[in-house]
Amino acid sequence: MSIAKPLPHDAARLHVTGQARYVDDIPPPRDALHLAFGLSEIAHGKITKLDLGKVRAAPGVVAVLTAADLPGANDVSPSAHDEPLLAEGTVHYVGQPLFLVIAQTHLAARKAARLATVTYDEHPAILTIDEAMAANSRFEDGPRVYEKGDSATAIKDAPNTIEGSMEIGGQEHFYLEGQAALALPLEGDDVLVHSSTQHPTEIQHKVAEALNVPMHAVRVEVRRMGGGFGGKESQGNALAVSCAVAARLTQRPCKMRYDRDDDMIITGKRHDFRITYRAGFDDDGLLRGVEFVHYARCGWAQDLSLPVADRAMLHADNAYHLPHARIESHRLKTNTQSATAFRGFGGPQGMVGIERVMDHIAHHLGYDPVEVRQRNFYTASQQISETTKPQTTPYGQAVDDFVLHEITETLLAQSDYAARRKAVAAWNAQNPVLKKGIAYTPVKFGISFTLTHLNQAGALVHVYQDGSIHLNHGGTEMGQGLFQKVAQVAAASFGVDVEAVKITATDTGKVPNTSATAASSGSDLNGMAVQAACDTIRERIAEHLAQTHQTDPRRVYFENGKVFVGDDEMTFAAAAQSAYQARVSLSTTGFYKTPDLAWDRLKGQGRPFFYFAYGAAVTEVVIDTLTGENRMLRADILHDAGTSLNPALDIGQVEGGFVQGAGWLTTEELIWDAKGRLRTHAPSTYKIPACSDRPDIFNVSLWSEGRNREDTIYRSKAVGEPPFMLGISGFMALSDAVAACGDAYPALDAPATPECVFNAVNRGRTS
Amino acid sequence: MSDKMHLKMTVNGKQEDLLVEPRELLIYVLREKLNLTGPHVGCETTHCGACTVELNGKSVKSCTVLAAQAQGAEVTTVEGLSTPDDLHVLQKAFREHHGLQCGFCTPGMITRAHRLLQENPNPTEEEVRFGIAGNLCRCTGYQNIVKSILAAAAEMNAAKEAAE
Ligand code: FES
Ligand code: FES
């Protein structure tokens, strides 16, 4: 059977030989045109004059479009219709597209886009959280609040209290393949769009609106992305719509890709947050009550900010039972890029808040932070019985699958935590300049889209008469190995080798109305839909063979590329051929919707998640107290992927997620200047982890007891996002190292760059 | 438009004679004129390594090499490492050891690793890590990339020993 095997990625052979095609690798049709945006140079103001004379006259330019030239809707927003493709009079951030250049070559388009003379009536820009709060510049009428019990009284009556505040920086996706799209005009008003997107249906929808045609006139195809991480959930809309509009107007194929700097300047990033907290707890560190205020900097347009900020609130508990809690969330509107989805979708920020509280409590009481964390864990699933009810989250969902007690015990033993903690203390006592730190952090991450209707998926499966299988589903491939996993599901269903299954590009013409490949839901949703389709066809073949062999369909088995019917056996191909001859349909669709979800996002009550994914990490670091420079020495991870569909792919997700999460909180720093210009808009200044930054020792394993209690595909668990938050342990280890330099609580902000660490060390020493 | 020039170079063992503008970059000549789309454009500023190719036995980031600099040179891209029937040991290793996820960095990574192993056929893990530090990968966390390269080195050395 093909399930639970570490089979290589389905396209690996194409990748290693350079044959795998991304949008930019599709041989452009002979007369293709290339597009580029002219961008706003100010953060906020009115355009008083847009002189495009020089742009139009530039060599190679075919046409230049402004908002007035668009044939249909001027909107690329995924939600609130507040994001024009091209600015209409007012500009809201540095980098906002003002006009579109259509030219013979990519270079000609980009050069011409720089030649406009724009005069602005500049307005004051709201850039920071403080400015937005002062101006009450926000989405929604006021803050959202989720409450459980009476946190104010619980904190007041507690024997100990702490309070604090931390800044948590945003993050650039830095998908290695930048945003790209290619549109081909077809006959009539039809158009075919190739897009590097996680959300083909939305591209189809936005293109249809922009061209003023029904969705059936637009076909969107996505073979793969060179990384997405959430950055291609909505941010590809502008390119795809531009290409489609330009293709319509010129009747020629049109292609657009952002140069890296443009990509970083134009597109949204992870939301940066400020989180303030107050907590009351007893002398053992057990929480009595906690209050958080989240300030999320959402940028100029709404995009996906509301569900992102919701998810941050939904992860304010992480792995801990909060008896009394209040979480207040401000979604602030600023004159910066519109912050968007990024792996974890707000969850990481929420989680950092409570991990900070745990760390702070432990420091306050002088305990090992692991003990404080374990003491506050939710009740273990094993202990839940008639008399011991599961505890509930601040939003009222029962946590009945909690396995972090066991995962933690195993990880602490495997990583030799207790001995290493002592060794770190001994080292720190000896060494005045280099200080080490070690930290454990857990992850409990809710799986499902919080917008309940998105939890659905479709698939289309054909079996050909030679026994080969063509498979299509609504999910997109961005490197996570979704196609491979889903092919394994199909192969298992028919009892054939995975080579017999061809997974084809995601195509809105094959499977309609798909949800974005996001929220880690790709294999959960699409795997189930594919299985449903395959089971239908298999049952049809079984019924047919049972008839011809005068036996019961239940006595027909599909195994090892063969079909066994009573005492007879034949190849799967022969079975398919026989069914075809008997006029049995060998093609069908499959559909799945996640059961049992009920969520009221305004009240903050219900069951938004089907289940939780778990994991934990122990990380050790060393800092140089004279420079703030630091290194990760060792990381140990134990992660719960349920019954893994493909352990090799899942471990890859865990490793990559951890490194990306640690990068977010340590080296990746976004800096805007006082005029709202992003100053770190290239890899020269924005530092994602390089191979040399990887921990010296890196032990990653999947939890061998893992099995999803819910009925998911082969009892697996989603694994795309959860491991990202394991990176928090690297940040907490830095905090631990800084704590060794003085008595004060380090109160590190993120990212903990060398400067930040250096300053924290000095704060600790002087206080 | 500026005057065009003749560019003669050997790419993956094949003699090429092309008309290019002096300002054209090697990456675009490879991708657009020769249809070698293995090397990718990731940053165009020498930072990501997605465009890595070999130029006269050195790893270069072809996004910042002028095509004119390749006059008379030998260029190898990822497409030149395999034969139609067989993958290069490194290519096999990246496939088997899961040294890729989205695959966008892979051609550059493999081309860089190929050169690294010519320069240092028996690298330590640390030497591999620093040897490919100029090639970014956003997906894998590098663990399996390092594993793939070490596995390929071991296999190439074993094959060499067997041949001797
Ligand atoms: S594209 Fe050449 S180094 Fe990034
Ligand atoms: S595999 Fe995606 S960038 Fe390396």
Coordinates of C-alpha atoms in Angstrom, one line a residue, chain A residues 308-718:
Chain A
V308 CA -5.8 36.6 10.6
A309 CA -6.4 38.7 13.7
D310 CA -9.2 36.2 14.8
R311 CA -6.8 33.3 14.5
A312 CA -4.2 35.2 16.6
M313 CA -7.0 35.5 19.3
L314 CA -7.8 31.8 18.9
H315 CA -4.2 30.9 19.7
A316 CA -3.8 33.2 22.7
D317 CA -4.0 30.1 24.8
N318 CA -1.7 27.9 22.8
A319 CA -1.3 24.7 25.0
Y320 CA -2.5 26.2 28.2
H321 CA -5.8 26.2 30.0
L322 CA -6.8 29.8 30.8
P323 CA -9.4 29.7 33.5
H324 CA -10.2 33.4 33.1
A325 CA -9.2 35.2 30.0
R326 CA -9.9 38.3 28.1
I327 CA -8.4 38.9 24.6
E328 CA -8.9 42.3 22.9
S329 CA -7.9 42.7 19.3
H330 CA -7.4 46.0 17.4
R331 CA -7.1 45.7 13.6
L332 CA -5.3 48.8 12.6
K333 CA -5.4 50.5 9.2
T334 CA -2.0 52.0 8.2
N335 CA -0.5 53.5 5.1
T336 CA 1.7 50.5 4.4
Q337 CA 1.5 47.3 2.3
S338 CA -1.7 45.4 3.1
A339 CA -0.6 42.7 5.4
T340 CA -1.8 39.3 4.3
A341 CA -1.8 35.5 5.0
F342 CA 1.5 33.9 6.0
R343 CA 2.0 30.4 7.3
G344 CA 0.2 30.2 10.7
F345 CA -2.2 33.1 9.7
G346 CA -2.0 35.1 12.9
G347 CA -1.6 31.9 15.1
P348 CA 2.1 32.5 15.6
Q349 CA 1.7 36.0 16.9
G350 CA -1.1 34.9 19.3
M351 CA 1.1 32.0 20.5
V352 CA 4.2 34.2 21.0
G353 CA 2.0 36.2 23.4
I354 CA 1.2 33.4 25.8
E355 CA 4.7 31.8 25.5
R356 CA 6.0 35.2 26.6
V357 CA 3.7 35.1 29.6
M358 CA 4.8 31.6 30.6
D359 CA 8.5 32.6 30.3
H360 CA 7.9 35.8 32.3
I361 CA 6.0 33.9 35.1
A362 CA 8.9 31.4 35.3
H363 CA 11.4 34.2 35.6
H364 CA 9.3 35.9 38.2
L365 CA 9.0 32.8 40.4
G366 CA 12.5 31.5 39.6
Y367 CA 11.2 28.2 38.1
D368 CA 12.4 26.2 35.2
P369 CA 10.0 27.5 32.4
V370 CA 9.3 23.9 31.4
E371 CA 7.7 23.2 34.8
V372 CA 5.5 26.3 34.6
R373 CA 4.4 25.3 31.1
Q374 CA 3.6 21.7 32.0
R375 CA 1.6 22.8 35.1
N376 CA -0.6 25.0 32.9
F377 CA -1.2 22.4 30.1
Y378 CA -4.7 21.3 29.2
T379 CA -5.9 18.0 30.7
A380 CA -4.4 15.1 28.8
S381 CA -6.7 13.3 26.5
Q382 CA -6.0 10.0 28.2
Q383 CA -7.4 11.4 31.5
I384 CA -10.7 12.5 30.1
S385 CA -13.5 10.2 31.3
E386 CA -17.0 10.4 32.6
T387 CA -15.9 12.3 35.6
T388 CA -13.0 14.3 34.1
K389 CA -14.5 16.5 31.5
P390 CA -12.2 18.2 28.9
Q391 CA -11.2 21.8 29.6
T392 CA -12.4 24.4 27.2
T393 CA -10.5 27.1 25.3
P394 CA -11.4 30.8 25.8
Y395 CA -13.7 30.4 22.8
G396 CA -15.5 27.5 24.2
Q397 CA -14.1 24.5 22.3
A398 CA -13.5 21.4 24.3
V399 CA -9.8 20.3 24.1
D400 CA -10.3 16.5 24.1
D401 CA -7.3 15.4 22.0
F402 CA -4.5 17.0 24.0
V403 CA -1.3 14.9 23.7
L404 CA 1.4 17.4 24.7
H405 CA 2.0 15.8 28.1
E406 CA 3.4 12.7 26.4
I407 CA 5.1 14.5 23.6
T408 CA 6.9 16.7 26.1
E409 CA 8.0 13.9 28.3
T410 CA 9.5 12.1 25.3
L411 CA 11.1 15.1 23.9
L412 CA 12.7 16.2 27.2
A413 CA 14.2 12.8 27.6
Q414 CA 15.4 12.5 24.0
S415 CA 16.9 15.9 24.0
D416 CA 18.5 15.4 27.4
Y417 CA 16.9 18.6 28.5
A418 CA 17.5 18.5 32.3
A419 CA 21.3 17.7 32.0
R420 CA 21.7 20.3 29.3
R421 CA 20.0 23.0 31.3
K422 CA 22.5 22.3 34.1
A423 CA 25.3 22.4 31.6
V424 CA 24.1 25.7 30.3
A425 CA 24.0 27.2 33.8
A426 CA 27.5 25.9 34.5
W427 CA 28.8 27.3 31.2
N428 CA 27.2 30.7 32.0
A429 CA 28.8 30.8 35.4
Q430 CA 32.2 30.3 33.8
N431 CA 32.0 32.5 30.8
P432 CA 31.5 36.2 31.1
V433 CA 31.3 37.0 27.3
L434 CA 29.5 34.1 25.6
K435 CA 26.2 33.1 27.3
K436 CA 24.1 30.2 26.4
G437 CA 20.4 29.7 26.7
I438 CA 18.0 26.8 26.2
A439 CA 14.2 26.7 25.9
Y440 CA 11.3 24.4 25.3
T441 CA 8.1 25.5 23.7
P442 CA 5.0 23.5 22.6
V443 CA 2.6 24.1 19.8
K444 CA -1.2 23.4 19.7
F445 CA -2.6 24.6 16.4
G446 CA -6.2 24.5 15.4
I447 CA -7.0 22.9 12.0
S448 CA -9.8 24.2 9.8
F449 CA -10.6 27.4 8.0
T450 CA -12.3 29.6 10.6
L451 CA -14.6 30.7 7.8
T452 CA -16.6 27.5 8.0
H453 CA -17.9 27.4 4.4
L454 CA -14.3 27.1 3.1
N455 CA -13.9 23.7 4.6
Q456 CA -14.9 21.8 1.4
A457 CA -13.1 20.3 -1.5
G458 CA -13.7 18.5 -4.8
A459 CA -11.8 16.0 -7.0
L460 CA -12.1 14.6 -10.4
V461 CA -10.8 11.1 -11.2
H462 CA -10.7 9.2 -14.5
V463 CA -9.6 5.6 -15.0
Y464 CA -8.5 5.0 -18.6
Q465 CA -9.1 1.7 -20.3
D466 CA -5.3 0.8 -20.0
G467 CA -5.6 1.1 -16.2
S468 CA -3.8 4.4 -15.9
I469 CA -5.4 7.0 -13.6
H470 CA -5.8 10.7 -14.1
L471 CA -6.3 12.7 -11.0
N472 CA -7.3 16.3 -10.4
H473 CA -8.3 18.1 -7.3
G474 CA -8.7 21.7 -6.0
G475 CA -5.5 21.9 -4.1
T476 CA -2.4 23.6 -5.4
E477 CA 1.2 22.4 -5.2
M478 CA 3.7 24.8 -3.7
G479 CA 6.4 22.3 -2.6
Q480 CA 4.5 20.9 0.4
G481 CA 4.1 17.6 -1.5
L482 CA 0.3 17.7 -1.6
F483 CA 0.2 16.1 -5.1
Q484 CA 2.3 13.3 -4.0
K485 CA 0.2 12.6 -0.8
V486 CA -3.0 12.7 -2.8
A487 CA -1.6 10.4 -5.4
Q488 CA -0.7 8.0 -2.7
V489 CA -4.3 8.1 -1.5
A490 CA -5.6 7.3 -5.0
A491 CA -3.0 4.6 -5.5
A492 CA -4.0 3.0 -2.2
S493 CA -7.6 3.1 -3.1
F494 CA -7.1 1.2 -6.4
G495 CA -4.3 -1.0 -5.0
V496 CA -1.9 0.1 -7.6
D497 CA 1.6 1.7 -7.7
V498 CA 1.7 5.4 -7.3
E499 CA 3.4 5.5 -10.8
A500 CA 0.0 4.5 -12.3
V501 CA -1.4 7.8 -11.1
K502 CA -1.0 11.0 -13.0
I503 CA -1.6 14.2 -11.0
T504 CA -2.4 17.1 -13.3
A505 CA -2.2 20.8 -12.9
T506 CA -4.9 22.4 -10.8
D507 CA -7.5 23.7 -13.2
T508 CA -10.7 25.6 -12.5
G509 CA -12.2 23.9 -15.6
K510 CA -11.9 20.5 -13.9
V511 CA -12.7 21.1 -10.3
P512 CA -14.7 24.3 -9.6
N513 CA -15.3 26.5 -6.6
T514 CA -12.2 25.5 -4.7
S515 CA -10.9 27.0 -1.5
A516 CA -7.4 28.4 -1.3
T517 CA -4.7 25.8 -0.5
A518 CA -4.2 27.3 2.9
A519 CA -4.9 26.8 6.6
S520 CA -2.8 23.6 6.3
S521 CA -5.9 22.0 5.0
G522 CA -4.6 20.8 1.6
S523 CA -4.3 17.1 2.2
D524 CA -7.1 16.8 4.8
L525 CA -9.7 18.2 2.4
N526 CA -8.4 17.1 -1.0
G527 CA -7.3 13.7 0.2
M528 CA -10.8 13.0 1.4
A529 CA -12.4 14.2 -1.9
V530 CA -10.0 12.1 -4.0
Q531 CA -10.6 9.1 -1.8
A532 CA -14.4 9.5 -2.2
A533 CA -14.0 9.7 -6.0
C534 CA -11.7 6.7 -6.2
D535 CA -14.0 4.6 -3.9
T536 CA -16.9 5.3 -6.2
I537 CA -15.1 4.1 -9.3
R538 CA -13.6 1.1 -7.4
E539 CA -17.1 0.1 -6.2
R540 CA -18.4 0.3 -9.8
I541 CA -15.6 -2.0 -11.1
A542 CA -16.1 -4.3 -8.1
E543 CA -19.8 -4.6 -8.8
H544 CA -19.2 -5.2 -12.5
L545 CA -16.7 -8.0 -11.8
A546 CA -18.9 -9.5 -9.1
Q547 CA -21.6 -9.8 -11.7
T548 CA -19.4 -11.4 -14.4
H549 CA -17.9 -13.8 -11.8
Q550 CA -21.2 -14.4 -10.1
T551 CA -19.9 -13.4 -6.7
D552 CA -20.4 -10.7 -4.1
P553 CA -18.8 -7.3 -4.7
R554 CA -17.4 -7.5 -1.2
R555 CA -15.3 -10.5 -2.5
V556 CA -13.5 -8.2 -5.0
Y557 CA -10.1 -7.0 -3.7
F558 CA -7.7 -4.4 -5.2
E559 CA -4.1 -5.1 -4.3
N560 CA -0.6 -4.9 -5.7
G561 CA -1.8 -3.8 -9.1
K562 CA -4.1 -6.7 -9.3
V563 CA -7.8 -7.3 -8.8
F564 CA -8.9 -10.5 -7.1
V565 CA -12.5 -11.7 -7.8
G566 CA -13.4 -14.8 -5.9
D567 CA -10.8 -17.3 -7.0
D568 CA -9.9 -15.4 -10.2
E569 CA -7.3 -12.6 -10.5
M570 CA -6.4 -10.1 -13.2
T571 CA -4.3 -6.9 -13.6
F572 CA -5.9 -3.6 -12.7
A573 CA -5.6 -2.7 -16.4
A574 CA -7.6 -5.8 -17.4
A575 CA -10.2 -5.0 -14.8
A576 CA -10.5 -1.4 -16.2
Q577 CA -10.7 -2.7 -19.8
S578 CA -13.4 -5.2 -18.8
A579 CA -15.4 -2.5 -17.1
Y580 CA -15.1 -0.2 -20.1
Q581 CA -16.3 -3.0 -22.4
A582 CA -19.3 -3.4 -20.2
R583 CA -20.1 0.3 -20.5
V584 CA -19.3 1.1 -16.8
S585 CA -18.5 4.7 -16.2
L586 CA -14.9 5.1 -15.1
S587 CA -14.9 8.8 -14.3
T588 CA -16.4 10.6 -11.4
T589 CA -16.1 13.5 -9.0
G590 CA -15.6 13.4 -5.3
F591 CA -16.5 15.8 -2.7
Y592 CA -15.8 16.4 1.0
K593 CA -16.8 18.8 3.7
T594 CA -15.4 18.9 7.2
P595 CA -18.0 17.7 9.7
D596 CA -19.0 19.1 13.0
L597 CA -17.8 22.7 12.7
A598 CA -19.9 25.5 14.3
W599 CA -18.4 28.9 14.9
D600 CA -19.7 32.4 15.7
R601 CA -16.8 34.7 15.0
L602 CA -18.5 37.8 16.3
K603 CA -19.2 36.2 19.7
G604 CA -16.0 34.2 19.7
Q605 CA -17.8 31.0 20.6
G606 CA -18.1 27.6 19.2
R607 CA -16.0 24.9 17.5
P608 CA -14.0 26.5 14.8
F609 CA -11.5 23.6 14.6
F610 CA -12.0 20.0 13.6
Y611 CA -8.9 19.0 15.7
F612 CA -5.6 20.3 16.9
A613 CA -2.1 19.5 15.7
Y614 CA 0.7 19.3 18.3
G615 CA 4.4 19.5 18.5
A616 CA 7.3 20.7 20.7
A617 CA 10.8 21.8 20.4
V618 CA 13.9 22.3 22.5
T619 CA 16.5 24.8 21.2
E620 CA 19.8 25.8 22.5
V621 CA 21.6 29.0 21.5
V622 CA 24.7 31.0 22.3
I623 CA 25.0 34.8 22.3
D624 CA 28.0 37.1 22.3
T625 CA 27.2 39.7 24.9
L626 CA 29.6 42.2 23.4
T627 CA 28.0 42.3 20.0
G628 CA 24.6 40.6 20.3
E629 CA 25.6 38.1 17.6
N630 CA 24.1 34.6 18.2
R631 CA 23.9 31.1 16.9
M632 CA 21.6 28.2 17.2
L633 CA 23.6 25.3 18.5
R634 CA 21.0 22.5 18.7
A635 CA 17.3 22.0 18.1
D636 CA 15.3 18.9 18.9
I637 CA 11.8 18.5 17.6
L638 CA 9.0 16.0 18.2
H639 CA 6.0 16.6 16.0
D640 CA 2.6 15.0 15.8
A641 CA 1.5 14.4 12.1
G642 CA -1.1 11.8 13.2
T643 CA -0.6 8.7 11.1
S644 CA 1.6 10.4 8.5
L645 CA 0.6 9.9 4.9
N646 CA 4.3 10.4 3.9
P647 CA 6.8 10.7 6.8
A648 CA 9.6 12.1 4.5
L649 CA 7.4 14.9 3.2
D650 CA 6.1 15.6 6.7
I651 CA 9.6 15.8 8.3
G652 CA 10.5 18.2 5.5
Q653 CA 7.6 20.4 6.4
V654 CA 8.7 20.3 10.1
E655 CA 12.3 21.2 9.3
G656 CA 11.4 23.9 6.9
G657 CA 8.7 25.3 9.1
F658 CA 11.0 25.5 12.2
V659 CA 13.8 27.3 10.3
Q660 CA 11.3 29.7 8.8
G661 CA 9.7 30.4 12.2
A662 CA 13.1 30.9 13.8
G663 CA 14.0 33.2 11.0
W664 CA 10.9 35.3 11.6
L665 CA 11.8 35.9 15.2
T666 CA 15.5 36.4 14.9
T667 CA 17.1 37.6 11.6
E668 CA 14.2 38.7 9.4
E669 CA 13.7 42.4 10.0
L670 CA 11.4 44.7 8.1
I671 CA 12.2 48.4 8.4
W672 CA 10.0 51.2 7.2
D673 CA 11.4 54.8 7.3
A674 CA 9.5 57.9 8.5
K675 CA 8.1 58.4 5.0
G676 CA 6.6 54.9 4.9
R677 CA 9.2 53.5 2.5
L678 CA 10.2 49.9 3.1
R679 CA 14.0 50.0 3.4
T680 CA 14.6 46.3 3.5
H681 CA 13.2 45.4 0.1
A682 CA 15.9 43.0 -1.2
P683 CA 17.8 40.0 0.1
S684 CA 20.8 42.2 0.6
T685 CA 19.1 43.8 3.6
Y686 CA 16.3 41.3 4.5
K687 CA 17.9 38.2 5.8
I688 CA 16.2 34.9 5.6
P689 CA 18.1 31.9 7.1
A690 CA 21.0 30.6 5.0
C691 CA 22.3 27.1 5.1
S692 CA 25.1 28.2 7.4
D693 CA 22.6 29.5 10.0
R694 CA 21.0 26.2 10.5
P695 CA 21.5 24.7 14.0
D696 CA 24.7 22.6 14.3
I697 CA 22.7 19.7 15.6
F698 CA 19.1 19.3 14.3
N699 CA 17.1 16.2 15.4
V700 CA 13.6 16.0 14.0
S701 CA 11.2 13.2 14.4
L702 CA 7.5 12.5 14.1
W703 CA 5.7 11.3 17.2
S704 CA 5.4 7.6 16.8
E705 CA 2.1 7.4 18.8
G706 CA 0.5 10.0 16.5
R707 CA -3.0 9.1 15.3
N708 CA -5.8 11.6 14.6
R709 CA -8.8 10.9 16.8
E710 CA -11.0 12.5 14.2
D711 CA -11.8 10.6 11.0
T712 CA -9.3 12.3 8.7
I713 CA -7.7 10.8 5.7
Y714 CA -5.9 7.7 7.1
R715 CA -6.0 9.4 10.5
S716 CA -3.2 11.8 9.4
K717 CA -2.9 15.4 10.7
A718 CA -2.2 18.6 8.7

